[in-house]
Tab-separated table of C-alpha atoms in Angstrom:
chain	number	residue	atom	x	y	z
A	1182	UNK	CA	-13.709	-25.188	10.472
A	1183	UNK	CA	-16.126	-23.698	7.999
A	1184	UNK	CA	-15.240	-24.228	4.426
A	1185	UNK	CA	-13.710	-21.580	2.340
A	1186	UNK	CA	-13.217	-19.080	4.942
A	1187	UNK	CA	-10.502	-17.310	5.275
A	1188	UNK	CA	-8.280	-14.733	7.618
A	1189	UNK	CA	-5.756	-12.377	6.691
A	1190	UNK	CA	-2.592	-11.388	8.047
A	1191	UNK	CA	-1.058	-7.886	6.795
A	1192	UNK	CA	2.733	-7.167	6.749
A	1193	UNK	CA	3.765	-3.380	7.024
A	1194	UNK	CA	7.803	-3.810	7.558
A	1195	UNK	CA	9.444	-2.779	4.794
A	1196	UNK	CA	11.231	0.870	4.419
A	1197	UNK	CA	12.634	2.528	1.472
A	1198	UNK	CA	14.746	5.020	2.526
A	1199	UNK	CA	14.409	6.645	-1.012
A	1200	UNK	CA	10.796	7.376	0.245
A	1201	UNK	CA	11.737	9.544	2.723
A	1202	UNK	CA	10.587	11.978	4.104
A	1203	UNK	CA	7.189	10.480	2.882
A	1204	UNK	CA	7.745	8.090	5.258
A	1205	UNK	CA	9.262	9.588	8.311
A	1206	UNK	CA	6.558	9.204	10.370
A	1207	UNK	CA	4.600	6.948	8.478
A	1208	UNK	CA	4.948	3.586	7.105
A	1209	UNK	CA	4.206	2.978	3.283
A	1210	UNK	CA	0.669	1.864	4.179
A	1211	UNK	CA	-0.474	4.468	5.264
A	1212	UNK	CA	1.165	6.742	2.467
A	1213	UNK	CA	-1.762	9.320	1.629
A	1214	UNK	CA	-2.968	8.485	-2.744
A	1215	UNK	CA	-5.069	9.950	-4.887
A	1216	UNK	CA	-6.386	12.465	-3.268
A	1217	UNK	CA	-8.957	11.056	-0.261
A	1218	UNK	CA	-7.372	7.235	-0.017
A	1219	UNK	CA	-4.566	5.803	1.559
A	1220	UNK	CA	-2.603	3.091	0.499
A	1221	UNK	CA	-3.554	0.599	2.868
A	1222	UNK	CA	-7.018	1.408	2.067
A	1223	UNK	CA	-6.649	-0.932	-0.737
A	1224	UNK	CA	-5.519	-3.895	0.845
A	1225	UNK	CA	-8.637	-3.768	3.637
A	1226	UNK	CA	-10.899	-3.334	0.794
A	1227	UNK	CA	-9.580	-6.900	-1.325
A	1228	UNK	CA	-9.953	-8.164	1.887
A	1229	UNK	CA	-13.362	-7.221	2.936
A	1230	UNK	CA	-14.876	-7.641	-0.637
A	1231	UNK	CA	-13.523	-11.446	0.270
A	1232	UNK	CA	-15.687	-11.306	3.407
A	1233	UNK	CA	-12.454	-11.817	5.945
A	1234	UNK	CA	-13.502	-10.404	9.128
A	1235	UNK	CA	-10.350	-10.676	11.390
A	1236	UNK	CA	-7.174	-9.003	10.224
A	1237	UNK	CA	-3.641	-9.662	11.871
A	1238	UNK	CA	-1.551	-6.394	10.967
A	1239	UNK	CA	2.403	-5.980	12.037
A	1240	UNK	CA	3.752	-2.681	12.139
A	1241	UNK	CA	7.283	-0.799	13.136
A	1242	UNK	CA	6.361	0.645	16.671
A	1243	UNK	CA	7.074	4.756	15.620
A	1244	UNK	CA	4.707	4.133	12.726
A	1245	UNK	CA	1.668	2.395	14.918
A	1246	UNK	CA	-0.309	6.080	15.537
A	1247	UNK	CA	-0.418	6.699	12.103
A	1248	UNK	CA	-2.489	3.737	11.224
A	1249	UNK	CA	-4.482	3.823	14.460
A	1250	UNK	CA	-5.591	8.090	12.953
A	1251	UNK	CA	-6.316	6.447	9.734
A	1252	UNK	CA	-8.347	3.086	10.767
A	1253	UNK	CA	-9.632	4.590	13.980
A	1254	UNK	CA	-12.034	1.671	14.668
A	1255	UNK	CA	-12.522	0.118	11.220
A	1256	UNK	CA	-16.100	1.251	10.666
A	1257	UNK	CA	-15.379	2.100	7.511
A	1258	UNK	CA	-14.707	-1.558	6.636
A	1259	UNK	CA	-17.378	-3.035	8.884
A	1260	UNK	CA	-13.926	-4.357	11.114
A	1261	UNK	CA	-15.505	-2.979	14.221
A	1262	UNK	CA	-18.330	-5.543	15.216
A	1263	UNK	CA	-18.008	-8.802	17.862
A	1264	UNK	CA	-17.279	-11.393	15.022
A	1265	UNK	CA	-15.251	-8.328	12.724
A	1266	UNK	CA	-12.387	-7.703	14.310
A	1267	UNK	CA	-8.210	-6.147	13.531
A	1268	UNK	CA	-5.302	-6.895	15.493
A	1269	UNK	CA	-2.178	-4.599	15.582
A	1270	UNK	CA	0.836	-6.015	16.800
A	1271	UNK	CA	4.305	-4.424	17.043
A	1272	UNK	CA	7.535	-5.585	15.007
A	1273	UNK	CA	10.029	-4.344	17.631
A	1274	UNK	CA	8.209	-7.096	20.679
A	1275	UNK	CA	8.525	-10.015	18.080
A	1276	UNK	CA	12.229	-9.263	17.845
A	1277	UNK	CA	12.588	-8.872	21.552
A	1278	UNK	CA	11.085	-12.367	21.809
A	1279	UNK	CA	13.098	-13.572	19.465
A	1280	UNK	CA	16.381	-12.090	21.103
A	1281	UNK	CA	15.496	-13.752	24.635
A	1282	UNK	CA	14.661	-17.288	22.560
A	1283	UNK	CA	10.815	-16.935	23.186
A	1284	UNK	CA	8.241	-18.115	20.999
A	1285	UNK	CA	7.975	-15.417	18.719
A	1286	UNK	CA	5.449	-16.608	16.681
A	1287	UNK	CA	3.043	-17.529	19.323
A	1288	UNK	CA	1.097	-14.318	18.815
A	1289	UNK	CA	0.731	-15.098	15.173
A	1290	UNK	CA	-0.345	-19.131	15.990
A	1291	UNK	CA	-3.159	-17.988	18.321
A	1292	UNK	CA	-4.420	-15.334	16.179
A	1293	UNK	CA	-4.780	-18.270	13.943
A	1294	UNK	CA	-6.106	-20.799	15.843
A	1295	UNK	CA	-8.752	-18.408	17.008
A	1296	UNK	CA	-9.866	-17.336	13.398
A	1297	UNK	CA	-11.374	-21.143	13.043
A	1298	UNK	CA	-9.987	-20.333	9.342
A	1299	UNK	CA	-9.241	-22.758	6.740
A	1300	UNK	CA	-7.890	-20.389	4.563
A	1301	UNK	CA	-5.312	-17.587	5.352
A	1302	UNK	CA	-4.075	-14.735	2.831
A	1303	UNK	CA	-1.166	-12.392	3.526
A	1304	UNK	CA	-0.655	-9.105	1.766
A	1305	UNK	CA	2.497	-7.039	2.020
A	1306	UNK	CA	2.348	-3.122	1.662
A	1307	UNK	CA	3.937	-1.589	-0.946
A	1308	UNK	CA	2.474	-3.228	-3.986
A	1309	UNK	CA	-0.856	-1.109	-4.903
A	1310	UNK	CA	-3.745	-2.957	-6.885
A	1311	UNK	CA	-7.379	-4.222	-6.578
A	1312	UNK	CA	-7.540	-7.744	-6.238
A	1313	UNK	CA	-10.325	-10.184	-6.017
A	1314	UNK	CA	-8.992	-12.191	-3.364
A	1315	UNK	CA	-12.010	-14.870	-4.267
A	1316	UNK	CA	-10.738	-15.743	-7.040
A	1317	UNK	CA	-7.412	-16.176	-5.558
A	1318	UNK	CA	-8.794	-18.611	-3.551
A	1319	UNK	CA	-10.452	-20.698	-5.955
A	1320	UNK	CA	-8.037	-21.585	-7.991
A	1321	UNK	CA	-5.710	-22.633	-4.746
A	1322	UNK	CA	-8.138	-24.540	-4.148
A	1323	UNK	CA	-8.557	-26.174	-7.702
A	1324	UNK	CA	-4.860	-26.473	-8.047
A	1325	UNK	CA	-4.516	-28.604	-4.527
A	1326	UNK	CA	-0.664	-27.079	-3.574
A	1327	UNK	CA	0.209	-26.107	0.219
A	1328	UNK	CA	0.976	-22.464	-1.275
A	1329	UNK	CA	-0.448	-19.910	-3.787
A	1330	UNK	CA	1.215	-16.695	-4.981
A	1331	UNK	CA	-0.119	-13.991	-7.199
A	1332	UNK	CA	2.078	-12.548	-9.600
A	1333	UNK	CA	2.107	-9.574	-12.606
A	1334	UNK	CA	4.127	-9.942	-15.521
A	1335	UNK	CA	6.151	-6.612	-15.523
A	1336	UNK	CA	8.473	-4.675	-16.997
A	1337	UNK	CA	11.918	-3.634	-15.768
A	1338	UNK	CA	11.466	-0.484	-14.430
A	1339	UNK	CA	9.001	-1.568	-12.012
A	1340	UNK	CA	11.153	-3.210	-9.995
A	1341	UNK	CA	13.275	-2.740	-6.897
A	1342	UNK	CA	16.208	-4.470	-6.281
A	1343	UNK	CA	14.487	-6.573	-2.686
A	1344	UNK	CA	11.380	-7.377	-5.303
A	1345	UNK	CA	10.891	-11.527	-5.486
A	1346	UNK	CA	10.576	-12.833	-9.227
A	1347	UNK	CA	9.326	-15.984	-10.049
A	1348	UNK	CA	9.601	-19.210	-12.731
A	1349	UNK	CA	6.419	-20.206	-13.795
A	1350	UNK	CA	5.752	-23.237	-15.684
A	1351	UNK	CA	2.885	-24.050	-17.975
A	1352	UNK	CA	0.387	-25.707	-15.233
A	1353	UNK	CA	0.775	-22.651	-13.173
A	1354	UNK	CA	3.748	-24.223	-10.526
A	1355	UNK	CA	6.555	-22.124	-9.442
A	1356	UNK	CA	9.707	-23.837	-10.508
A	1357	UNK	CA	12.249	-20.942	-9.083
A	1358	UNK	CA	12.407	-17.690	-6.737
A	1359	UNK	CA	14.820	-15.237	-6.981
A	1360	UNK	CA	15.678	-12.229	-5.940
A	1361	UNK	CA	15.681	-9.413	-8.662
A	1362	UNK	CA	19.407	-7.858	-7.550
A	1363	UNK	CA	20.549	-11.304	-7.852
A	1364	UNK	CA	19.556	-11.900	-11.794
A	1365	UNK	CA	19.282	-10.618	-15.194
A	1366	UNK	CA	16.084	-9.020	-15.842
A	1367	UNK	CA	14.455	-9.233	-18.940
A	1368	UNK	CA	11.251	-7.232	-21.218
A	1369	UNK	CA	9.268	-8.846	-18.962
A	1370	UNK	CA	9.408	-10.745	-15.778
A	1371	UNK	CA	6.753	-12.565	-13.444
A	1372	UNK	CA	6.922	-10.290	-10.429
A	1373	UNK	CA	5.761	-12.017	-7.050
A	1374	UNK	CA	3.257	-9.506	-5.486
A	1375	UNK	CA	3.622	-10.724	-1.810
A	1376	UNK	CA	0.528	-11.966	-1.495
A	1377	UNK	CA	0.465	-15.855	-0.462
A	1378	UNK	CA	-2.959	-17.574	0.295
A	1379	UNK	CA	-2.565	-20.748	2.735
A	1380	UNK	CA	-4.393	-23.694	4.326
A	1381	UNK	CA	-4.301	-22.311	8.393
A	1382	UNK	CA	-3.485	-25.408	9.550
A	1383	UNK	CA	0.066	-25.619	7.320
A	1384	UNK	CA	0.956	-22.103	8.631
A	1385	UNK	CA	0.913	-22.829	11.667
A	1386	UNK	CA	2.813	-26.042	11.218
A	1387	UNK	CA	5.460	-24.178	9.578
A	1388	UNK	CA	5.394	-21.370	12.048
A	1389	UNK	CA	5.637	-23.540	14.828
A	1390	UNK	CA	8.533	-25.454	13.219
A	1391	UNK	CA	10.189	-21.953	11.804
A	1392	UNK	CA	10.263	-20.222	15.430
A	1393	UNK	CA	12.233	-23.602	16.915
A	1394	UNK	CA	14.791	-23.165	13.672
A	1395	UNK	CA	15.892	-19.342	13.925
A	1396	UNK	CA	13.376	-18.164	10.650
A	1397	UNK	CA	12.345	-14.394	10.071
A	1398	UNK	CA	10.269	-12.437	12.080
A	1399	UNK	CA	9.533	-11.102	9.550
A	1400	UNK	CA	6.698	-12.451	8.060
A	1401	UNK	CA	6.851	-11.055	4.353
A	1402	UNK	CA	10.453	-12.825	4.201
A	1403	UNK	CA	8.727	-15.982	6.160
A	1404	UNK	CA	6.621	-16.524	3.423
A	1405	UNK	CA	9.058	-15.575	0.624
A	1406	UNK	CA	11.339	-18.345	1.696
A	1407	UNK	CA	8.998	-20.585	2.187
A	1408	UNK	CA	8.112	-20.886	-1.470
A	1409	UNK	CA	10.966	-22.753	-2.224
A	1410	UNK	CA	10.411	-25.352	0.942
A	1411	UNK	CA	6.409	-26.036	-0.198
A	1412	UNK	CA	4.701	-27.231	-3.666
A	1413	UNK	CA	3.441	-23.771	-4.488
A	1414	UNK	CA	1.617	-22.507	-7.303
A	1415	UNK	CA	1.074	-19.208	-9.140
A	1416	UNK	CA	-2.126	-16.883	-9.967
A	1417	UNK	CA	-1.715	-14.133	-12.684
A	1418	UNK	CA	-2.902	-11.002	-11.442
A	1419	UNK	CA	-4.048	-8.678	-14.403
A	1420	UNK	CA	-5.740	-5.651	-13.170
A	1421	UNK	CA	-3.237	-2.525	-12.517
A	1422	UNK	CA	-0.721	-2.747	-10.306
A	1423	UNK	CA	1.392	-0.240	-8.931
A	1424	UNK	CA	5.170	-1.055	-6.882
A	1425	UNK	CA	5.609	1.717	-5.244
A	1426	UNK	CA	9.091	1.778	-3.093
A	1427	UNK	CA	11.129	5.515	-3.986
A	1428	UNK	CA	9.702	8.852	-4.331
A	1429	UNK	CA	9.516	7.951	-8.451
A	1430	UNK	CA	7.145	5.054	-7.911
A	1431	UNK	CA	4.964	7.064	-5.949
A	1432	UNK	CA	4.724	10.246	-7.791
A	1433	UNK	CA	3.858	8.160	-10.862
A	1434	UNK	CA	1.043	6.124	-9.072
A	1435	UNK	CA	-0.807	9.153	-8.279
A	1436	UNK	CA	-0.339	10.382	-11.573
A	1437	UNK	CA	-1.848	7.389	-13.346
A	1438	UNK	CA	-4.987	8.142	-11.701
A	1439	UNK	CA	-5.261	11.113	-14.438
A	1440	UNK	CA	-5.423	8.562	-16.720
A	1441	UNK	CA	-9.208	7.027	-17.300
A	1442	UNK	CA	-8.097	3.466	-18.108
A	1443	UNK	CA	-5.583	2.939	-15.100
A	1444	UNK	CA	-8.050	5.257	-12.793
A	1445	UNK	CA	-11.432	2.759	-13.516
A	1446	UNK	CA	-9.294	-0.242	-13.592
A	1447	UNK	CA	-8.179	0.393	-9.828
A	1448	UNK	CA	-10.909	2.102	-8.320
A	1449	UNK	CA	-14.045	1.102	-10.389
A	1450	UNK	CA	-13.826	-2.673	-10.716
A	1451	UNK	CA	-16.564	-4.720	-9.159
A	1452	UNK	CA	-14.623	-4.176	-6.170
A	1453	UNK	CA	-15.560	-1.394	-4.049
A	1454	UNK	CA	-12.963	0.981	-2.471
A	1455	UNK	CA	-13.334	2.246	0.920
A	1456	UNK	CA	-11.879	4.572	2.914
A	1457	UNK	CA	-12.176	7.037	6.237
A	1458	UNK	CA	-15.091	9.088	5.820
A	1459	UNK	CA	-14.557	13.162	5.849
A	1460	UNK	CA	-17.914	15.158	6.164
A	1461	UNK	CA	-17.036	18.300	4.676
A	1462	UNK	CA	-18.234	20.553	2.013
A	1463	UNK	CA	-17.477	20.452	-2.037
A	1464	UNK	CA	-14.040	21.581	-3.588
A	1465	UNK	CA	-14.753	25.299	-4.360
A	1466	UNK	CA	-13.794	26.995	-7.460
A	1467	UNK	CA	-13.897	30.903	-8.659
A	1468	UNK	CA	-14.508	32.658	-11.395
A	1469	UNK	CA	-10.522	32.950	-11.479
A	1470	UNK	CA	-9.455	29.401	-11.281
A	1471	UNK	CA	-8.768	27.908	-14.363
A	1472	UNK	CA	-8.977	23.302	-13.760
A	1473	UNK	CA	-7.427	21.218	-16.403
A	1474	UNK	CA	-7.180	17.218	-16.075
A	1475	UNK	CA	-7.087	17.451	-12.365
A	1476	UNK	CA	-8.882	15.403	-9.196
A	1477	UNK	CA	-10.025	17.048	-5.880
A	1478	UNK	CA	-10.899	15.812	-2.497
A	1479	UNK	CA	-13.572	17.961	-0.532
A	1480	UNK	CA	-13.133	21.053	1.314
A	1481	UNK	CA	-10.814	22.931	-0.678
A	1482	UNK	CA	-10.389	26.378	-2.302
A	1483	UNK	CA	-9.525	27.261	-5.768
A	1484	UNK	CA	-8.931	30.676	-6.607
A	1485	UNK	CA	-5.540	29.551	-9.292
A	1486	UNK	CA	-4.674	27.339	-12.062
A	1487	UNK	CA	-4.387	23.849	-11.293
A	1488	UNK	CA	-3.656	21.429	-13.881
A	1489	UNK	CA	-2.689	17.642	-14.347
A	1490	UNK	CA	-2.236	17.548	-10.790
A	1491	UNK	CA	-3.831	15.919	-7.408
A	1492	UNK	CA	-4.924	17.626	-5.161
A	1493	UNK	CA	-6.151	16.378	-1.145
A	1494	UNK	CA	-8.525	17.943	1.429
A	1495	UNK	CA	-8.080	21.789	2.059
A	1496	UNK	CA	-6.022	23.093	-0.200
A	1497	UNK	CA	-6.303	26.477	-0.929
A	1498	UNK	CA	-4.306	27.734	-3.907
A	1499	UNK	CA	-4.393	31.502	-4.368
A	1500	UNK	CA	-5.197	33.432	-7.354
A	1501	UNK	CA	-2.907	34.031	-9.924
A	1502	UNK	CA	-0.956	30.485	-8.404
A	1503	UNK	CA	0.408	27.860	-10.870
A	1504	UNK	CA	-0.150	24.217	-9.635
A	1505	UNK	CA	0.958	21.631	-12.193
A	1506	UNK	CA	2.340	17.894	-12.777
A	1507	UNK	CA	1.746	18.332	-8.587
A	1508	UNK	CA	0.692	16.845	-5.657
A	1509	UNK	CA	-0.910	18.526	-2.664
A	1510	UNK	CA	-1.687	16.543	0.594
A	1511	UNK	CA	-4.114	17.617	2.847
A	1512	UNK	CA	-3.725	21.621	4.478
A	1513	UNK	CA	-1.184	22.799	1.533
A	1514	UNK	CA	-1.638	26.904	1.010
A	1515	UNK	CA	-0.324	28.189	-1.904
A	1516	UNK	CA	0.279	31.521	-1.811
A	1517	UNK	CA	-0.969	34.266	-4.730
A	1518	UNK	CA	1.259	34.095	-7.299
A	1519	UNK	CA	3.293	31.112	-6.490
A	1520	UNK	CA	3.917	28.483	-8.979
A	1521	UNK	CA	4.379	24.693	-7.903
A	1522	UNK	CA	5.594	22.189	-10.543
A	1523	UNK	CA	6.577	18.161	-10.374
A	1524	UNK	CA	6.288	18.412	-6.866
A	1525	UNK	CA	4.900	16.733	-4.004
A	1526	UNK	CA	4.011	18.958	-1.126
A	1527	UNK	CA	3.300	16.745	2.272
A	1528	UNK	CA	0.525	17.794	4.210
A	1529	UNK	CA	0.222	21.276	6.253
A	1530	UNK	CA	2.811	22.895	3.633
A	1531	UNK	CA	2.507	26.297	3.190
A	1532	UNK	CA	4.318	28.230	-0.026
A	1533	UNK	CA	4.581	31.937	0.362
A	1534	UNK	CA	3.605	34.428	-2.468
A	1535	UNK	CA	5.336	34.340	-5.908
A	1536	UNK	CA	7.253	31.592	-4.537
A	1537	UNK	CA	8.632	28.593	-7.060
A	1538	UNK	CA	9.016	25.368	-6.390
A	1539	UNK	CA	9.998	23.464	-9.491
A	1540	UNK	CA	10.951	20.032	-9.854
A	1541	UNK	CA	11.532	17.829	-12.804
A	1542	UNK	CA	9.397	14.805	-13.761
A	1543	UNK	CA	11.561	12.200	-13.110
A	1544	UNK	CA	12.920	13.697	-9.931
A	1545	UNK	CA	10.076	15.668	-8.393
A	1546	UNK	CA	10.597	17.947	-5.462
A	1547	UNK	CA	9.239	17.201	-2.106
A	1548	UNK	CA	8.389	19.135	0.875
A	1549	UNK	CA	8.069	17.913	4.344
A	1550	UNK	CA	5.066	17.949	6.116
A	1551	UNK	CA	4.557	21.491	7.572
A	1552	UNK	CA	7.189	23.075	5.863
A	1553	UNK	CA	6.714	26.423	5.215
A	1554	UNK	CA	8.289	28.103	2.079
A	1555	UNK	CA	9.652	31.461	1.333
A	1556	UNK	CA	12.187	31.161	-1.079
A	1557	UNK	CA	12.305	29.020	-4.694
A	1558	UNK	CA	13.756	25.695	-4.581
A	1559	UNK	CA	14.223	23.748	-7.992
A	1560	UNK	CA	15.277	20.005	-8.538
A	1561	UNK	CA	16.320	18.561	-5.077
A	1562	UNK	CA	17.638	21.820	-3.414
């Protein structure tokens, strides 16, 4: 094995049905953010600024041709050469294996034992940061435990109810797991960010050993209960962090990007961000439009007023249109006149002229992809 490499495994399970219809055909990692990225985006880039080249991803099988328009062949993230290299396997076959007492892990084992790894990280989908997954690794490897998992101190509100919290002590070792449902939760509390970085030679001992004794298939709750089996120890994660599980969570993540601080601290670190290219030409703005506080992807029109709002590739708001506290996915046409507030409008959604959809901030409206709108809607209607 070469020293200090590592591999990376990807878990994309997990639905929220308070993100729906977001996520109807879709899973959270592929979730379109700030404008040009997707969610997922950010994970591939921690883990190719780490210089992993082979990627184990599990996905629901309705959600697998979403990823597969998004990733396409992984150029973007140099994942498409001999030695660079991501593997998509389907939820739904590991629980058929598991139903007809197969190895269920055997796909996961080989995938391993091929990497020639000695290192392997796994990320989970739904927590959004920019994380130097070097650094990670060095101090598992200074601290000498079978398990390492990063952690944010957070408050309250940015927790769901599944989320894993953790008892750190003052060297760093996790004393106690629990789930957040099951305790009190205080000002702050050491959120576990489902990420867990491994020697490859203990995970697959403890796959091999959790497929003979009934464990999860799924992996994110593999590796949360195994945290309590192993000596495991903690790493602070400080950079922004986003937990994005309900409509709320989402909303707000795109919205921090308006905000310098939280925008530079996730997308201009020394990390690099990448993405699927689009070759198309600049945002366009008239004489009419009137731009406050707002980001644009490429190729759009703007003939309106757009302000503190998001706004993806090919949009074409109308003059005399009101686009505020919003966000437009990709295709939206909004229609002369029409006036779109604390709203997210999925993509190909079309609003007719002088129509108003109004939302409120802490419950913003949202549109299905290719809806198409001719009469006002306000709150949840």
């Amino acid at each position: 094995m070469r020293t200090n490499k590592m591999c990376a495994i990807m878990g994309n399970l997990t639905r929220f049905k308070e993100l729906l219809p977001l996520t109807e055909n879709r899973p959270i990692a592929t979730l379109p953010f700030d404008c040009k990225y997707r969610l997922i985006d950010f994970n591939l880039s921690s883990i190719v600024n780490a210089n992993i080249n082979t990627i184990f991803m599990v996905f629901n099988d309705d959600e697998t041709q979403s990823v597969f328009d998004h990733i396409g062949g992984g150029k973007e993230w140099n994942l498409d050469g001999v030695q660079n290299r991501f593997f998509i396997n389907v939820y739904q076959d590991l629980l058929k294996q598991k139903a007809e007492h197969k190895a269920y892990y055997e796909k996961v084992i080989d995938y391993l034992k091929k990497s020639k790894s000695e290192y392997v990280v796994f990320m989970g989908s739904k927590m959004l940061c920019n994380i130097d997954l070097r650094a990670v690794l060095k101090i598992h490897q200074m601290q000498k435990n079978d398990m390492t998992v990063v952690y944010k101190r957070v408050g309250k509100d940015n927790i769901h109810p599944s989320d894993m919290l953790l008892d750190v002590a003052a060297d760093g070792k996790i004393t106690e797991t629990m789930i957040a449902k099951d305790t009190t939760l205080g000002e702050k509390n050491n959120l576990a960010m489902d990420i867990y970085i491994m020697q490859t030679q203990a995970l697959i001992e403890a796959l091999s050993v959790g497929q003979n004794t009934n464990a999860s298939v799924n992996l994110e709750t593999f590796f949360r209960n195994l945290v309590g089996t192993i000596n495991s120890s903690s790493y602070e994660y400080t950079g922004y962090l986003s937990n994005i599980y309900d409509v709320e969570t989402y909303f707000q993540a795109n919205m921090d990007m308006l905000d310098p601080k939280k925008f530079n601290s996730l997308l201009y670190s020394n990390q690099k961000i990448y993405t699927k290219l689009k070759n198309e030409v600049p945002t366009y703005y008239s004489d009419s439009s009137q731009v406050e506080n707002s980001q644009f992807a490429s190729g759009s029109i703007i003939e309106g007023t757009v302000k503190d709002s998001l706004v993806s590739r090919q949009a074409f708001v109308h003059p005399d249109a009101v686009v505020e506290n919003a966000i437009l996915l990709a295709n939206n046409n909004i229609g002369e006149g029409a006036v779109v507030r604390h709203a997210i409008l999925d993509k190909n959604v079309a609003v007719e002229a002088g129509v108003k959809v109004i939302g409120t901030p802490t419950h913003p409206v949202v549109l299905k992809k290719d809806s198409y709108v001719i009469s006002d809607i306000y709150g949840g209607e």
